[in-house]
Coordinates of C-alpha atoms and ligand atoms in Angstrom, one line a residue:
M210 CA -11.2 -5.2 -1.9
D211 CA -13.2 -8.4 -1.2
N212 CA -12.1 -11.2 1.0
M213 CA -11.6 -13.7 -1.9
I214 CA -8.0 -14.4 -3.0
N215 CA -7.7 -13.4 -6.6
I216 CA -5.2 -15.5 -8.5
A217 CA -3.7 -14.7 -12.0
L218 CA -2.7 -18.0 -13.7
P219 CA -0.6 -18.1 -16.9
K220 CA -2.7 -19.5 -19.7
G221 CA -1.3 -22.7 -21.1
R222 CA 0.4 -25.8 -20.0
L223 CA 2.3 -24.2 -17.1
G224 CA -0.9 -22.6 -15.9
E225 CA -2.7 -26.0 -15.8
K226 CA 0.2 -27.4 -13.6
V227 CA 0.1 -24.4 -11.4
Y228 CA -3.7 -24.7 -10.9
E229 CA -3.1 -28.3 -9.9
L230 CA -0.7 -27.1 -7.2
F231 CA -3.3 -24.7 -5.9
R232 CA -5.9 -27.5 -6.0
R233 CA -3.7 -29.7 -3.9
I234 CA -3.2 -27.1 -1.2
G235 CA -6.9 -26.7 -0.8
Y236 CA -8.0 -24.1 -3.4
E237 CA -9.9 -26.2 -5.8
C238 CA -12.3 -24.6 -8.2
P239 CA -14.2 -27.3 -10.2
A240 CA -15.7 -24.8 -12.6
I241 CA -12.2 -24.3 -14.1
H242 CA -12.6 -27.7 -15.9
E243 CA -15.6 -26.6 -17.9
Q244 CA -14.8 -26.5 -21.5
N245 CA -15.5 -22.9 -22.4
R246 CA -13.7 -19.7 -23.1
K247 CA -14.5 -18.0 -19.8
L248 CA -11.5 -16.2 -18.2
I249 CA -12.7 -16.0 -14.6
F250 CA -13.6 -18.9 -12.3
E251 CA -14.5 -18.8 -8.7
N252 CA -15.3 -21.0 -5.8
P253 CA -16.8 -18.9 -3.0
E254 CA -16.7 -21.8 -0.6
K255 CA -12.9 -21.8 -0.8
G256 CA -12.7 -18.0 -1.1
V257 CA -10.8 -18.2 -4.3
R258 CA -11.1 -16.6 -7.8
Y259 CA -8.9 -17.5 -10.7
F260 CA -8.2 -15.5 -13.9
W261 CA -6.5 -16.9 -17.0
V262 CA -4.1 -14.3 -18.3
K263 CA -1.4 -14.2 -21.0
P264 CA 1.7 -15.4 -19.2
S265 CA 3.7 -12.2 -19.9
D266 CA 0.8 -10.2 -18.4
V267 CA 0.5 -11.9 -15.0
A268 CA 2.9 -9.5 -13.3
I269 CA 0.8 -6.5 -14.6
Y270 CA -2.4 -7.9 -13.0
V271 CA -0.5 -8.5 -9.7
E272 CA 1.3 -5.2 -9.7
R273 CA -1.9 -3.3 -10.2
G274 CA -3.8 -5.3 -7.6
A275 CA -6.4 -6.8 -10.0
A276 CA -4.9 -10.1 -8.8
D277 CA -3.6 -10.6 -5.2
I278 CA -1.2 -13.2 -6.3
G279 CA -0.1 -14.9 -9.5
V280 CA 2.6 -17.1 -11.1
A281 CA 5.1 -15.5 -13.5
G282 CA 8.3 -16.6 -15.1
K283 CA 11.5 -15.2 -13.8
D284 CA 12.2 -14.0 -17.3
I285 CA 9.3 -11.6 -17.1
L286 CA 10.2 -10.4 -13.6
L287 CA 13.8 -9.7 -14.8
E288 CA 12.7 -7.9 -18.0
Y289 CA 9.8 -5.8 -16.6
R290 CA 10.9 -5.5 -13.0
P291 CA 7.3 -5.2 -11.7
D292 CA 6.8 -3.8 -8.2
V293 CA 5.6 -7.0 -6.6
Y294 CA 6.9 -9.4 -3.9
E295 CA 8.5 -12.6 -5.2
L296 CA 7.5 -15.2 -2.7
V297 CA 8.3 -18.7 -3.9
D298 CA 10.4 -20.4 -6.6
L299 CA 8.0 -23.1 -7.8
N300 CA 10.7 -25.1 -9.5
M301 CA 8.5 -25.6 -12.5
G302 CA 8.6 -24.1 -16.0
K303 CA 12.3 -24.5 -15.9
C304 CA 14.4 -23.2 -18.7
R305 CA 17.3 -20.7 -19.2
M306 CA 17.9 -17.4 -20.8
A307 CA 20.7 -17.9 -23.2
V308 CA 22.8 -16.3 -26.0
A309 CA 22.6 -18.3 -29.2
A310 CA 24.3 -17.9 -32.6
R311 CA 24.6 -19.7 -35.9
T312 CA 26.8 -22.8 -35.6
G313 CA 30.4 -21.8 -35.9
F314 CA 29.9 -18.1 -35.1
R315 CA 33.0 -16.2 -33.9
D316 CA 32.5 -13.0 -32.0
D317 CA 34.7 -10.1 -33.2
P318 CA 35.1 -7.9 -30.1
G319 CA 36.1 -5.0 -32.3
R320 CA 32.6 -4.7 -33.8
T321 CA 29.3 -3.8 -32.2
L322 CA 27.4 -7.0 -31.6
R323 CA 23.9 -7.0 -33.1
V324 CA 21.5 -8.8 -30.6
A325 CA 18.0 -9.7 -31.5
T326 CA 15.7 -10.4 -28.6
K327 CA 12.3 -10.0 -26.9
F328 CA 14.2 -9.4 -23.7
S329 CA 15.9 -6.1 -24.4
R330 CA 16.5 -5.2 -20.8
I331 CA 18.0 -8.5 -19.8
A332 CA 20.2 -8.5 -22.8
Q333 CA 21.3 -4.9 -22.3
S334 CA 22.3 -5.4 -18.6
Y335 CA 24.1 -8.7 -19.4
Y336 CA 26.3 -7.0 -22.0
N337 CA 26.7 -3.8 -20.0
E338 CA 28.3 -6.0 -17.2
K339 CA 30.6 -7.4 -19.7
G340 CA 31.4 -4.0 -21.1
R341 CA 30.4 -5.2 -24.6
D342 CA 29.0 -2.7 -27.1
I343 CA 25.8 -3.9 -28.6
D344 CA 23.0 -2.9 -30.9
I345 CA 19.6 -4.3 -29.7
I346 CA 17.1 -5.3 -32.3
H347 CA 13.8 -5.7 -30.4
L348 CA 11.5 -8.4 -31.8
N349 CA 8.2 -9.8 -30.6
G350 CA 8.7 -13.4 -31.7
S351 CA 10.4 -15.8 -34.1
I352 CA 13.7 -14.4 -32.8
E353 CA 15.6 -17.3 -34.3
L354 CA 15.1 -15.9 -37.8
A355 CA 17.2 -12.8 -37.2
P356 CA 20.7 -14.5 -37.3
I357 CA 19.6 -16.8 -40.1
L358 CA 18.8 -13.8 -42.3
G359 CA 21.9 -12.0 -41.2
M360 CA 19.9 -9.3 -39.4
S361 CA 21.6 -10.0 -36.1
D362 CA 24.8 -11.8 -34.9
V363 CA 23.2 -13.4 -31.9
I364 CA 19.9 -13.8 -30.1
V365 CA 19.0 -13.7 -26.5
D366 CA 16.1 -16.0 -25.9
I367 CA 14.6 -18.7 -23.7
V368 CA 16.0 -22.2 -24.3
E369 CA 14.1 -25.1 -22.8
T370 CA 14.9 -28.3 -24.7
G371 CA 17.1 -26.7 -27.3
T372 CA 15.0 -28.1 -30.2
T373 CA 14.0 -24.7 -31.6
L374 CA 17.7 -23.7 -31.9
L375 CA 18.8 -27.0 -33.3
E376 CA 16.1 -27.0 -36.0
N377 CA 17.2 -23.5 -37.0
D378 CA 20.9 -24.3 -37.2
L379 CA 21.6 -22.2 -34.1
E380 CA 23.5 -23.2 -30.9
P381 CA 23.5 -21.8 -27.4
I382 CA 26.8 -20.1 -26.6
E383 CA 26.3 -18.6 -23.2
T384 CA 23.8 -19.0 -20.4
I385 CA 22.7 -15.7 -18.9
V386 CA 20.4 -16.9 -16.1
P387 CA 18.3 -20.0 -15.1
I388 CA 14.6 -19.3 -15.3
S389 CA 11.6 -20.9 -13.4
A390 CA 8.1 -19.9 -12.4
R391 CA 7.7 -17.8 -9.3
L392 CA 4.7 -17.1 -7.0
V393 CA 4.3 -13.3 -6.8
A394 CA 2.1 -11.1 -4.6
N395 CA 0.7 -7.6 -4.8
K396 CA 2.3 -5.5 -2.1
A397 CA -0.9 -4.1 -0.6
S398 CA -2.7 -7.5 -0.8
Y399 CA 0.3 -9.0 1.1
K400 CA -0.4 -6.6 3.9
F401 CA -4.2 -6.9 4.0
K402 CA -4.5 -10.6 3.2
Q403 CA -1.3 -11.6 4.8
Q404 CA -2.5 -14.7 6.7
Q405 CA -4.0 -16.2 3.5
I406 CA -1.1 -15.3 1.3
S407 CA 1.6 -16.5 3.6
A408 CA -0.3 -19.7 4.2
I409 CA -0.4 -20.3 0.4
A410 CA 3.3 -19.4 0.0
R411 CA 4.3 -21.7 2.8
K412 CA 2.3 -24.7 1.4
M413 CA 3.6 -24.0 -2.1
Q414 CA 7.1 -23.9 -0.8
N415 CA 6.7 -27.3 0.9
M416 CA 5.2 -28.8 -2.2
T417 CA 7.8 -27.5 -4.7
A418 CA 11.0 -27.3 -2.8
E419 CA 13.9 -29.1 -4.5
K420 CA 14.9 -32.2 -2.6
G421 CA 18.5 -33.0 -1.9
Ligands
LIG536 C1 10.3 -20.0 -26.4 C2 11.5 -19.5 -27.1 C3 11.9 -20.5 -28.1 C4 11.4 -21.8 -27.5 C5 12.5 -22.6 -26.9 O1 9.2 -19.7 -27.1 O2 11.3 -18.2 -27.6 O3 11.4 -20.2 -29.3 O4 10.5 -21.4 -26.5 O5 12.1 -23.8 -26.5 P1 12.9 -25.1 -26.9 O6 14.3 -24.9 -26.4 O7 12.3 -26.2 -26.1 O8 12.8 -25.4 -28.3 P2 7.7 -19.9 -26.5 O9 7.3 -21.3 -26.8 O10 7.8 -19.6 -25.0 O11 6.8 -18.9 -27.2 P3 7.1 -17.5 -27.9 O12 7.5 -17.9 -29.3 O13 5.9 -16.8 -27.8 O14 8.2 -16.9 -27.1

């Protein structure tokens, strides 16, 4: 392992905001602003190397040590339970995991509930706790279609503004858990690069702590 800190950033709008945080705590990497399709950027002077990865893959890079640290959504951490340390709640990328259904839907507890979702594990444990019998329909996207087409009774999905639900005549009926972006670390890296990683965690904590 080299002495650089390898950081997996989630591609997209959240990733840009997260990079801005790293920049403000002293890990700038001007090359990242070049308009190209490169996925790796480094600044040897600051001892930092960034990777742009698909948001749902960040935890995989960190778990396997390809990245020392990264920023992943709590939804992904709950769904895949990667073996990483969760260091800081960054209080960004905030949304919630919710159950939604067609407007006016009434649950019939006597029937198995058909649940369409990308988050099968989160859905399963939520309904297990309630002792509710369900049939999971695992989808990879456009989850909102399932209840519209009568393929499922409800969906379990991320709700941010609620616009997607509204525009598809669906409404949130239960909140499962609030979601936000988390700083995560590889377990071995945390041991061997502890000084650097805890300094980053501490600074991030100070920058992003909720006031009040
Ligand atoms: C999520 C989710 C909803 C949407 C909710 O999708 O699956 O479709 O955001 O946001 P809203 O409440 O503000 O409308 P995302 O954009 O993360 O992409 P995905 O379709 O790949 O899941």
